[in-house]
mmCIF file of C-alpha atoms in Angstrom:
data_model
loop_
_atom_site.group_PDB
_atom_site.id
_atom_site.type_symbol
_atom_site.label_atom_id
_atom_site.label_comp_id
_atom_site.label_asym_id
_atom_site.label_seq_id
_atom_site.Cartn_x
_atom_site.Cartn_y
_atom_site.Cartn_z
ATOM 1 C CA UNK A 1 9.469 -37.659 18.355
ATOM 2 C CA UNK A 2 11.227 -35.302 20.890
ATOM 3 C CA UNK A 3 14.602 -34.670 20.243
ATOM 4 C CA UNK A 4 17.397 -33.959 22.709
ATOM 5 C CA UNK A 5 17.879 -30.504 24.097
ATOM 6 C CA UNK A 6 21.228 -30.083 24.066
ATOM 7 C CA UNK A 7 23.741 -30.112 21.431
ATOM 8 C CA UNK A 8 27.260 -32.336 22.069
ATOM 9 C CA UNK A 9 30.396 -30.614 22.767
ATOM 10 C CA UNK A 10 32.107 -31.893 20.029
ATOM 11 C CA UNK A 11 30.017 -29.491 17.787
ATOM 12 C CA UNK A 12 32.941 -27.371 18.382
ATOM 13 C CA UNK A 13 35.525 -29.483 16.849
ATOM 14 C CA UNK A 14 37.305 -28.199 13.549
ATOM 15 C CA UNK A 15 35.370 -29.148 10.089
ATOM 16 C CA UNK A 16 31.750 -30.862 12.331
ATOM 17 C CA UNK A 17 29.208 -30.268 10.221
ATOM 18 C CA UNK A 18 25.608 -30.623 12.618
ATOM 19 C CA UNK A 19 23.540 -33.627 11.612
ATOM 20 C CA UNK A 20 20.147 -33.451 10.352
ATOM 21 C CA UNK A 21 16.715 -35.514 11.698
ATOM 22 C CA UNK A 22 17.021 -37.870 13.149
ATOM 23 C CA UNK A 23 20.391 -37.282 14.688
ATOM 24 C CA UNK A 24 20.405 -33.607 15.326
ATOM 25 C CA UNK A 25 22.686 -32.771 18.209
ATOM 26 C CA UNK A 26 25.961 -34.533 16.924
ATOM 27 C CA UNK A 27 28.293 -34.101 13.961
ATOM 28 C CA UNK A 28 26.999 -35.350 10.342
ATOM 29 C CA UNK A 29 31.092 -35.473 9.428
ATOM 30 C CA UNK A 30 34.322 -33.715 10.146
ATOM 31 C CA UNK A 31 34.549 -32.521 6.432
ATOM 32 C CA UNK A 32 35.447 -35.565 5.003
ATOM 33 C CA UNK A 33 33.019 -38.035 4.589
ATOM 34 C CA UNK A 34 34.668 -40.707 2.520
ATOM 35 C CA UNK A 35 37.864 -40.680 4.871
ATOM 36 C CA UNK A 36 35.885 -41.110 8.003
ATOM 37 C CA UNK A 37 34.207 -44.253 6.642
ATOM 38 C CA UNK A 38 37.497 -45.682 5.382
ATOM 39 C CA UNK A 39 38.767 -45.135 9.141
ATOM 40 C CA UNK A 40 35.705 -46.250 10.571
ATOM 41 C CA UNK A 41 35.663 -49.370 8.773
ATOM 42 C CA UNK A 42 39.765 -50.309 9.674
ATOM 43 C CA UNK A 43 38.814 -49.912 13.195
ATOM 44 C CA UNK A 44 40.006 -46.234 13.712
ATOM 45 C CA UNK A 45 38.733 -43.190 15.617
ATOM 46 C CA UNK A 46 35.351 -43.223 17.402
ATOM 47 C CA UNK A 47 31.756 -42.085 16.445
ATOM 48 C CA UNK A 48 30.016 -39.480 19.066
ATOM 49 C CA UNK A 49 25.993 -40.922 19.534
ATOM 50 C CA UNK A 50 25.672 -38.857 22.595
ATOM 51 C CA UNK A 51 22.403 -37.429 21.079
ATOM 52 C CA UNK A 52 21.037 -41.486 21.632
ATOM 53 C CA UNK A 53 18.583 -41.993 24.927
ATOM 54 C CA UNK A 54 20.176 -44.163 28.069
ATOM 55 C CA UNK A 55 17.732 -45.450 30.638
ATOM 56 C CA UNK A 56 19.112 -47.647 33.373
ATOM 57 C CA UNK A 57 17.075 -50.257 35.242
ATOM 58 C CA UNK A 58 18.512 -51.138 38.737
ATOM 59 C CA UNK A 59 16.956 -54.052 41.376
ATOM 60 C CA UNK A 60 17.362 -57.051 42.313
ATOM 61 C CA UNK A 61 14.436 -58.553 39.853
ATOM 62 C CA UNK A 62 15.530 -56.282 36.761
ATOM 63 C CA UNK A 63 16.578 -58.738 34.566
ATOM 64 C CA UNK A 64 13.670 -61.585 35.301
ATOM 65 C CA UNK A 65 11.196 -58.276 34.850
ATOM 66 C CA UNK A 66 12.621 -56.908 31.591
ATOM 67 C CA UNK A 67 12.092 -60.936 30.744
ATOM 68 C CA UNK A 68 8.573 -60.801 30.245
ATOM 69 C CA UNK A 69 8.535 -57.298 28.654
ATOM 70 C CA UNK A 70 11.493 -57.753 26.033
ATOM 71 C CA UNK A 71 11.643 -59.987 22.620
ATOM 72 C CA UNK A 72 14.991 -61.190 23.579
ATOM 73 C CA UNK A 73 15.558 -63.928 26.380
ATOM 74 C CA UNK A 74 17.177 -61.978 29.161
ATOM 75 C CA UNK A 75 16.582 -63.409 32.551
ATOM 76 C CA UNK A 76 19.748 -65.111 32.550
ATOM 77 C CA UNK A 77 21.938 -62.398 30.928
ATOM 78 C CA UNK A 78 25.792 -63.095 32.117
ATOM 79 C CA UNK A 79 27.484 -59.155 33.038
ATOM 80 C CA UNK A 80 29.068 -58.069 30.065
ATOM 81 C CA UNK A 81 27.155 -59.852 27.390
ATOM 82 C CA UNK A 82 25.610 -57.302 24.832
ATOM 83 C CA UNK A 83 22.154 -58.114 23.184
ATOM 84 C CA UNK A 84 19.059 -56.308 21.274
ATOM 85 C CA UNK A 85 15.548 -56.193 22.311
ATOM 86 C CA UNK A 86 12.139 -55.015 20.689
ATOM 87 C CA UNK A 87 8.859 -54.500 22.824
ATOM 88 C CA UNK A 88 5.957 -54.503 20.592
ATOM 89 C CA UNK A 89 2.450 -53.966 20.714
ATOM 90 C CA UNK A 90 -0.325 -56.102 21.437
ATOM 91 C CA UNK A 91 -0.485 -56.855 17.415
ATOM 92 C CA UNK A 92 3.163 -57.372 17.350
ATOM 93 C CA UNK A 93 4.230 -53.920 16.364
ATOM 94 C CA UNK A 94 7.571 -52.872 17.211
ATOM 95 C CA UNK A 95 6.684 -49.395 19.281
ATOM 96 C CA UNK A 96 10.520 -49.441 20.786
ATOM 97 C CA UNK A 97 14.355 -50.992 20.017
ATOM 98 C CA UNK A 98 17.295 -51.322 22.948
ATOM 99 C CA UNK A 99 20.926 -51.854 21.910
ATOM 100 C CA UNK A 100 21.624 -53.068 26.310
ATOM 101 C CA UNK A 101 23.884 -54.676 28.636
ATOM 102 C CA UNK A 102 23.941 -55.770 32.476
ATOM 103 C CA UNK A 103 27.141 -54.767 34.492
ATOM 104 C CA UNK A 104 26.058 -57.275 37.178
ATOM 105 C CA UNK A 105 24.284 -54.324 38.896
ATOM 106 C CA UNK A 106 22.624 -51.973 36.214
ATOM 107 C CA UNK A 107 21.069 -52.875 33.034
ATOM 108 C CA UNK A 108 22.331 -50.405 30.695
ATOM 109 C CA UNK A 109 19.829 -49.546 27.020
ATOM 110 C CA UNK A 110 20.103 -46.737 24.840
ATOM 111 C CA UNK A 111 17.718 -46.115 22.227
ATOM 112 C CA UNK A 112 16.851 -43.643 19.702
ATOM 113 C CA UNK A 113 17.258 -40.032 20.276
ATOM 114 C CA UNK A 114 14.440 -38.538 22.297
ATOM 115 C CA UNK A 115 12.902 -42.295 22.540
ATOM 116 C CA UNK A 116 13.762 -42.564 26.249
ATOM 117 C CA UNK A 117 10.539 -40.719 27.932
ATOM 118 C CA UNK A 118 8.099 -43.029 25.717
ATOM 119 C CA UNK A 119 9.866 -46.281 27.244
ATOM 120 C CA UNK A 120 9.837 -45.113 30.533
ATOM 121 C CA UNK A 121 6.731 -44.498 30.381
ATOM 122 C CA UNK A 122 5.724 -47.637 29.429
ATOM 123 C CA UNK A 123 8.348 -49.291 31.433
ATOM 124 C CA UNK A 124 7.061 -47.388 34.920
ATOM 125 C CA UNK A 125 3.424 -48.993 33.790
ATOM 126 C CA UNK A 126 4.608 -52.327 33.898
ATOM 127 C CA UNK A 127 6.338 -52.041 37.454
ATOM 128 C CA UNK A 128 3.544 -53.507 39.547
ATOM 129 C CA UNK A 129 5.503 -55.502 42.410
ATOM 130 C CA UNK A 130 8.600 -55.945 40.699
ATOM 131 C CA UNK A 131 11.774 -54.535 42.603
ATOM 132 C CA UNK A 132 12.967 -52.723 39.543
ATOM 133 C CA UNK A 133 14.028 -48.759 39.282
ATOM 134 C CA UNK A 134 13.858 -47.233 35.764
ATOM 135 C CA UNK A 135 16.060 -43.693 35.308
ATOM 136 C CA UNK A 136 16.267 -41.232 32.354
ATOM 137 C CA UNK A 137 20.399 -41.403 32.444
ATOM 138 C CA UNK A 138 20.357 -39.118 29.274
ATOM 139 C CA UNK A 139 21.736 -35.808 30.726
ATOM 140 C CA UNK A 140 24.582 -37.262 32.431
ATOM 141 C CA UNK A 141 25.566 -40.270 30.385
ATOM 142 C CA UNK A 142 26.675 -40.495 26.403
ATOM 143 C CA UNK A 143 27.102 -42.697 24.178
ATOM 144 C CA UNK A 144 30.473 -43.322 22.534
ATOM 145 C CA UNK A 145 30.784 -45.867 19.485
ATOM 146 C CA UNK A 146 33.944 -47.614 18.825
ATOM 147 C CA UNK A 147 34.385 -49.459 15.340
ATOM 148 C CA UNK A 148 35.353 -53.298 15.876
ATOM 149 C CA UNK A 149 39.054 -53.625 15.522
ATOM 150 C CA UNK A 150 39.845 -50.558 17.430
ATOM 151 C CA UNK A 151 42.818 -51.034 19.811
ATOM 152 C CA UNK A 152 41.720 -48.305 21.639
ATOM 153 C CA UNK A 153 42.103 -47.884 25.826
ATOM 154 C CA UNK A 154 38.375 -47.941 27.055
ATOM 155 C CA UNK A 155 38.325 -45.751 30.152
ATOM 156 C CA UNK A 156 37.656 -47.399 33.463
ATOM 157 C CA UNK A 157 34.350 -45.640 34.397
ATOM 158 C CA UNK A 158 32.795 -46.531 31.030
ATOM 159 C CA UNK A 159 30.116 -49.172 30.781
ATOM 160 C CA UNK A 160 31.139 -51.390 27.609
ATOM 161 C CA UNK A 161 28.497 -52.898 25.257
ATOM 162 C CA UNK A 162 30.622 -55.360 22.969
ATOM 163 C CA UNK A 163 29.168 -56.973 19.654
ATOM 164 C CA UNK A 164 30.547 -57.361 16.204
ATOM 165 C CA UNK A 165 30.029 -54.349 14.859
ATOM 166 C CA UNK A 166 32.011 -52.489 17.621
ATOM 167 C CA UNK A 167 32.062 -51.189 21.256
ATOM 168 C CA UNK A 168 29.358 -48.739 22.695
ATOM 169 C CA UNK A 169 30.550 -47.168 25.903
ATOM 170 C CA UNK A 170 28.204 -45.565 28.758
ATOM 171 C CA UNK A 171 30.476 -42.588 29.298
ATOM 172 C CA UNK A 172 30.031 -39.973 31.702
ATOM 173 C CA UNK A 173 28.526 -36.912 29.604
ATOM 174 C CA UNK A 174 31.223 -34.828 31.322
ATOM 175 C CA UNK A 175 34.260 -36.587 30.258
ATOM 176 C CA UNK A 176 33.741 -37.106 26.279
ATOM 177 C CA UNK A 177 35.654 -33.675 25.284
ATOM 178 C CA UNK A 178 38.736 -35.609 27.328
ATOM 179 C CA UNK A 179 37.648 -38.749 25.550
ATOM 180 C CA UNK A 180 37.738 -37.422 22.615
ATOM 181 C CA UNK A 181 40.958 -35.558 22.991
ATOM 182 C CA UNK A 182 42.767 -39.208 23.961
ATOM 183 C CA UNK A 183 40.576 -41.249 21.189
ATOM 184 C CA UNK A 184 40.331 -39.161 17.960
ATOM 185 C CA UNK A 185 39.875 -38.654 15.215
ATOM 186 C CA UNK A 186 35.894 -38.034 15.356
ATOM 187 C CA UNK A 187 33.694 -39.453 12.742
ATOM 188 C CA UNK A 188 30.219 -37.882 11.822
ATOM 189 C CA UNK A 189 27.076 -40.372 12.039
ATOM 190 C CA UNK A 190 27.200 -40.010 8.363
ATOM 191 C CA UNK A 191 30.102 -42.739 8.114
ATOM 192 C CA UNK A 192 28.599 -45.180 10.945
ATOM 193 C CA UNK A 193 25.429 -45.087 8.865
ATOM 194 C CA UNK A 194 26.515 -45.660 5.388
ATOM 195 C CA UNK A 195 28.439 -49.251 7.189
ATOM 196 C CA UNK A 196 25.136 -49.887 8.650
ATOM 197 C CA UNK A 197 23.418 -49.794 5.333
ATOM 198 C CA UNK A 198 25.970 -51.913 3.902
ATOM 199 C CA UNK A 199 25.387 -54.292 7.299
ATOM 200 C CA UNK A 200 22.035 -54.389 6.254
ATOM 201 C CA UNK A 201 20.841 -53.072 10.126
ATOM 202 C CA UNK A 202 17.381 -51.996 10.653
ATOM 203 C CA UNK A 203 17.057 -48.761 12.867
ATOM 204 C CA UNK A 204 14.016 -48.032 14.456
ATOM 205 C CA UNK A 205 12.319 -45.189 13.147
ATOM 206 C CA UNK A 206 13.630 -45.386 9.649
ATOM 207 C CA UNK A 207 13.081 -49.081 9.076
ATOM 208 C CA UNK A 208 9.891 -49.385 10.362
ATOM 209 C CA UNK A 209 6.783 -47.730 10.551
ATOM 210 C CA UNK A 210 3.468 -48.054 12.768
ATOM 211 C CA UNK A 211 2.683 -51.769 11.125
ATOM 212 C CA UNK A 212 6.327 -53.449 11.408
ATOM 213 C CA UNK A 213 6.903 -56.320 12.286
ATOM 214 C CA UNK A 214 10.085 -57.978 13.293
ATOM 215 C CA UNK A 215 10.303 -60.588 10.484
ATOM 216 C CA UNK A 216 10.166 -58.243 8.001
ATOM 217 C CA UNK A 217 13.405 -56.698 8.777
ATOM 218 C CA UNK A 218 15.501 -59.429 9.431
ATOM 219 C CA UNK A 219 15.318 -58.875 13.365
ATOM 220 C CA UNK A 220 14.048 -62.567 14.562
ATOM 221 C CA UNK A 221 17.146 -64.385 15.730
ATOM 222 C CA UNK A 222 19.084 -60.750 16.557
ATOM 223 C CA UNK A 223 16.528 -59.108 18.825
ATOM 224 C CA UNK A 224 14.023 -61.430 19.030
ATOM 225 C CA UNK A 225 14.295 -64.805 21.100
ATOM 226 C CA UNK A 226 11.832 -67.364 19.664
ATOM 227 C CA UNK A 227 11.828 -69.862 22.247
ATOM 228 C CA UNK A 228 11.424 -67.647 25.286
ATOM 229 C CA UNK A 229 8.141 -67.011 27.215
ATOM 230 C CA UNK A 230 5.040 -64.824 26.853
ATOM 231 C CA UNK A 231 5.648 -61.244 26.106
ATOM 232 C CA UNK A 232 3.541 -58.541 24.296
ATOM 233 C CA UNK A 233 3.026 -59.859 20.733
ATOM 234 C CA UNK A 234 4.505 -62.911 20.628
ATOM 235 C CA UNK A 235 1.346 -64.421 19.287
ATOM 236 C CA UNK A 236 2.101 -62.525 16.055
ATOM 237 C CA UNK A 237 5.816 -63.050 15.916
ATOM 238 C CA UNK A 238 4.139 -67.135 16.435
ATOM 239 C CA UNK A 239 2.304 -67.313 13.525
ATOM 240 C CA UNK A 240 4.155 -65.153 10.832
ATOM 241 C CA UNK A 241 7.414 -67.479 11.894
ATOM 242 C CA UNK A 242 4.989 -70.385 11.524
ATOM 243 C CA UNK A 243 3.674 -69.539 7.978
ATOM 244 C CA UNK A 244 6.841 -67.573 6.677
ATOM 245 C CA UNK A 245 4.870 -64.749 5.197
ATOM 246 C CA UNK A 246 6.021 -60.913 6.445
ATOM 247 C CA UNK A 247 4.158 -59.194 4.393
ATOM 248 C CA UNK A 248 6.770 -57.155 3.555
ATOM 249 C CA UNK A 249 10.361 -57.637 3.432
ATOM 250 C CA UNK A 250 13.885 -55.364 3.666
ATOM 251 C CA UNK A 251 16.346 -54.941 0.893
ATOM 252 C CA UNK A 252 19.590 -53.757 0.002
ATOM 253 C CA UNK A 253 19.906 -50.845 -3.186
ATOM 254 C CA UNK A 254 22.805 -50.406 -5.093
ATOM 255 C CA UNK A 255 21.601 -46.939 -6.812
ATOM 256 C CA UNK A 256 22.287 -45.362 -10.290
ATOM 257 C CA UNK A 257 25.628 -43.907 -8.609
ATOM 258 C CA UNK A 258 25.434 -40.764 -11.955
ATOM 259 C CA UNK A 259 22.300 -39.236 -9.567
ATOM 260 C CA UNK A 260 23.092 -36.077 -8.202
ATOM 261 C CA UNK A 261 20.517 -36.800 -4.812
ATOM 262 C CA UNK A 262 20.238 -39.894 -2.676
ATOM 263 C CA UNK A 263 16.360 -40.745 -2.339
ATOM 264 C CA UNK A 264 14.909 -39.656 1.147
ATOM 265 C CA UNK A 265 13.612 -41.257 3.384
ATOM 266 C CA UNK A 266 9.885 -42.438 2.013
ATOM 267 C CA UNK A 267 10.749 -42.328 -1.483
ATOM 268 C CA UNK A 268 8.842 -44.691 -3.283
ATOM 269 C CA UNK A 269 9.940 -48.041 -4.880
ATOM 270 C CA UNK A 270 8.472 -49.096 -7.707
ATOM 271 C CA UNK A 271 9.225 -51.676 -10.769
ATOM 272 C CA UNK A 272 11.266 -50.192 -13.239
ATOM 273 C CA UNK A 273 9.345 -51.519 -15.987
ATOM 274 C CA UNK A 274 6.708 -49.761 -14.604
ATOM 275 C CA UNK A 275 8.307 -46.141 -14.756
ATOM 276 C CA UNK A 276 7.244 -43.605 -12.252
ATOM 277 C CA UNK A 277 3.941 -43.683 -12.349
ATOM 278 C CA UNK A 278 3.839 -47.587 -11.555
ATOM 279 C CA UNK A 279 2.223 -48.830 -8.729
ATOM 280 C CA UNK A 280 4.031 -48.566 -5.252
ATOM 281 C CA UNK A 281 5.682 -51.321 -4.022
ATOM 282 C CA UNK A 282 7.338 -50.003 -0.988
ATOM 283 C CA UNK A 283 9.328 -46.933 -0.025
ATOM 284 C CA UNK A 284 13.361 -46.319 0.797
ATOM 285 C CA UNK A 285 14.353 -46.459 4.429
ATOM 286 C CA UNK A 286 17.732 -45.300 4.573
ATOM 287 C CA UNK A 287 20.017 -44.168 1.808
ATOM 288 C CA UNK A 288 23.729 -43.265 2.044
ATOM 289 C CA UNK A 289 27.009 -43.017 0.158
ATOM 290 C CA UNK A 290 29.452 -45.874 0.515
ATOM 291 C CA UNK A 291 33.155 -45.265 0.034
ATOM 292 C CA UNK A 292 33.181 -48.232 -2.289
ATOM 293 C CA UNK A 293 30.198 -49.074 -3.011
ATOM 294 C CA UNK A 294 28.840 -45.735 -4.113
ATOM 295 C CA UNK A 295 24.953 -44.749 -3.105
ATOM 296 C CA UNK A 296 22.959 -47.420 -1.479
ATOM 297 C CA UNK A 297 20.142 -47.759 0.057
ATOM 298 C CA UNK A 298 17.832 -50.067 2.188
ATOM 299 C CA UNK A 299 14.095 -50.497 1.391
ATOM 300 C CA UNK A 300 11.186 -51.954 2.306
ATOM 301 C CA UNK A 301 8.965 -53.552 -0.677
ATOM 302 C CA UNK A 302 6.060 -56.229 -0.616
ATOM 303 C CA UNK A 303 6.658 -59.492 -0.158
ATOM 304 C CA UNK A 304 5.585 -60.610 -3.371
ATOM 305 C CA UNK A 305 8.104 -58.542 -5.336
ATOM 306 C CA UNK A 306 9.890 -60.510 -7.514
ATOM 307 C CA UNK A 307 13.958 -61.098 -6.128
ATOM 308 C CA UNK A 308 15.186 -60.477 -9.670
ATOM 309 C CA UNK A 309 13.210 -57.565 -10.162
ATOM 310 C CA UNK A 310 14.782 -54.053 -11.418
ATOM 311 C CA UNK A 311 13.467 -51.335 -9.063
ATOM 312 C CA UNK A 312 13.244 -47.511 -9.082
ATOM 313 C CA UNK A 313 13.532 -45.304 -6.138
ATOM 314 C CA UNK A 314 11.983 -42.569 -6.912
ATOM 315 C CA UNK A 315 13.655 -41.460 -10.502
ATOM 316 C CA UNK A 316 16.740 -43.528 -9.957
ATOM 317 C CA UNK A 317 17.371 -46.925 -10.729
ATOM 318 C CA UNK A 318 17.982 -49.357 -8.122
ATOM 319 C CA UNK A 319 19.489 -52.941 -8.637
ATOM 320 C CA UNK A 320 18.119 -54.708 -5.523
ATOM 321 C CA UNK A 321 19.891 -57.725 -3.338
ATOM 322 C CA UNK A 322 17.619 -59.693 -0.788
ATOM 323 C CA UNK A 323 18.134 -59.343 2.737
ATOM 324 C CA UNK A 324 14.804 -61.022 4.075
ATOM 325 C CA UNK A 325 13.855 -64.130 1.886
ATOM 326 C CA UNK A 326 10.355 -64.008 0.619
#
């Protein structure tokens, strides 16, 4: 996947530590990673994501065209309300995820770093009569991420995208070393990721893979509206909802915390009983350290996997809590 070609700014800040894949381009942590979670999670300080994609979609048919592209019901979508979407393939696939918002104007999404030129390109394919303008907004907007509880002053040429989990603002790209002057202290991707483990939030990319479906992450109800009208793969999001069977699902790993090394990314999972030579039954996703939970990780394992089961990732063992029902 292409990755942005710029580095933020706030590189230069005392103790930032870069980021590795996928989030090269902003800080990992400040040099203290347990502190910036605690802070993070009482609603303090703010998370630069200005590595993320933003595409904009202007006109006065945006919304009733992103409709019949998008998972999510949008055609109605009051200014100011924040949603998820998926766009999946004709097998129901997820090829692309948007954290958006409508201003009343603009339809603001940001995706995954270096994601944007794939969905432009299919969203410019889909155009056909529809008075709708698509723009790559990635050079001269960032992303900003404020934890939910934060009393901080949102400046007044920021676009705000409100949920539970916190505020992401559309900031001009030019303003976020004066942002983060006024709105400190900065916390590494590190911390918002360990709180999204623990959240039990998929994130496209790491979650899935080239078969994933949204069921088997927990996404129907979130990002995926299942009462809406025809869009790309909604046959298959149909019938798996009809039956119940993902064939996979995502769980939550509390992990031996006396390992030295989190398990990467593909790592597989296997029964413990088995050892490490058993048979596969899925592969980590995400791993992180929690400041009170200790390591963690999500996963995703076969559907058939027993809920009670004791799993390994890789050499270390993983006590495992269901987050998509079998």
């Amino acid at each position: 996947m292409p990755r942005p070609s710029s580095a933020s700014p706030l590189l230069s800040l005392p103790g930032a530590v870069p980021a590795e894949a996928p989030d090269e381009g902003v800080a990992a942590h400040y040099g203290d990673l347990f502190r910036e979670q605690r802070a993070l999670a009482d609603g303090t300080g703010f998370v630069d994501l200005s590595h993320r994609g933003v595409v904009t979609v202007t006109g006065a048919e945006r919304l009733s065209w992103l409709h019949l592209l998008l998972t999510q019901h949008v055609s109605d979508l009051p200014p100011g309300q924040a949603t998820e979407a998926l766009i999946l393939s004709a097998h129901g696939h997820i090829e692309h995820a948007v954290s958006l918002v409508d201003d009343g104007e603009t339809t603001w999404m940001h995706t995954e770093p270096g994601n944007q030129e794939a969905l432009i390109a299919y969203l410019e394919s889909m155009k056909f009569f529809y008075r709708a303008e698509v723009a790559d907004r990635t050079d001269e907007i960032a992303v900003v991420h404020l934890p939910a509880g934060s009393i901080a002053e949102v400046p007044g040429n920021a676009v705000v995208r409100e949920t539970a989990h916190g505020r992401d603002l559309f900031l001009p790209r030019a303003d976020l070393e004066s942002f983060a002057a006024d709105h400190g202290p900065a916390i590494g991707v590190l911390a918002l990721e360990a709180l999204r483990v623990e959240a039990h939030r998929p994130r496209l990319g790491l979650e899935t893979d080239h078969r994933t479906i949204p069921h088997e992450l927990g996404w129907i109800g979130t990002a995926v509206h299942l009462q809406k009208g025809c869009y790309r793969g909604q046959e298959t999001v149909a019938r798996v909802h009809n039956l119940g069977k993902p064939p996979r699902r995502l769980v939550f790993l509390h992990l031996d915390g006396s390992e030295v090394h989190l398990p990467p990314h593909g790592t597989p999972v296997r029964l413990a009983s088995d050892g490490e030579e058993g048979r596969q039954l899925g592969f980590v996703t995400t791993s992180a350290r929690h400041h009170e939970l200790g390591p963690i990780a999500l996963a995703l394992v076969k559907r058939n996997v027993p809920v009670d089961a004791q799993l390994m990732a890789g050499s270390t063992a993983a006590a495992q809590e269901v987050v998509v029902e079998p």
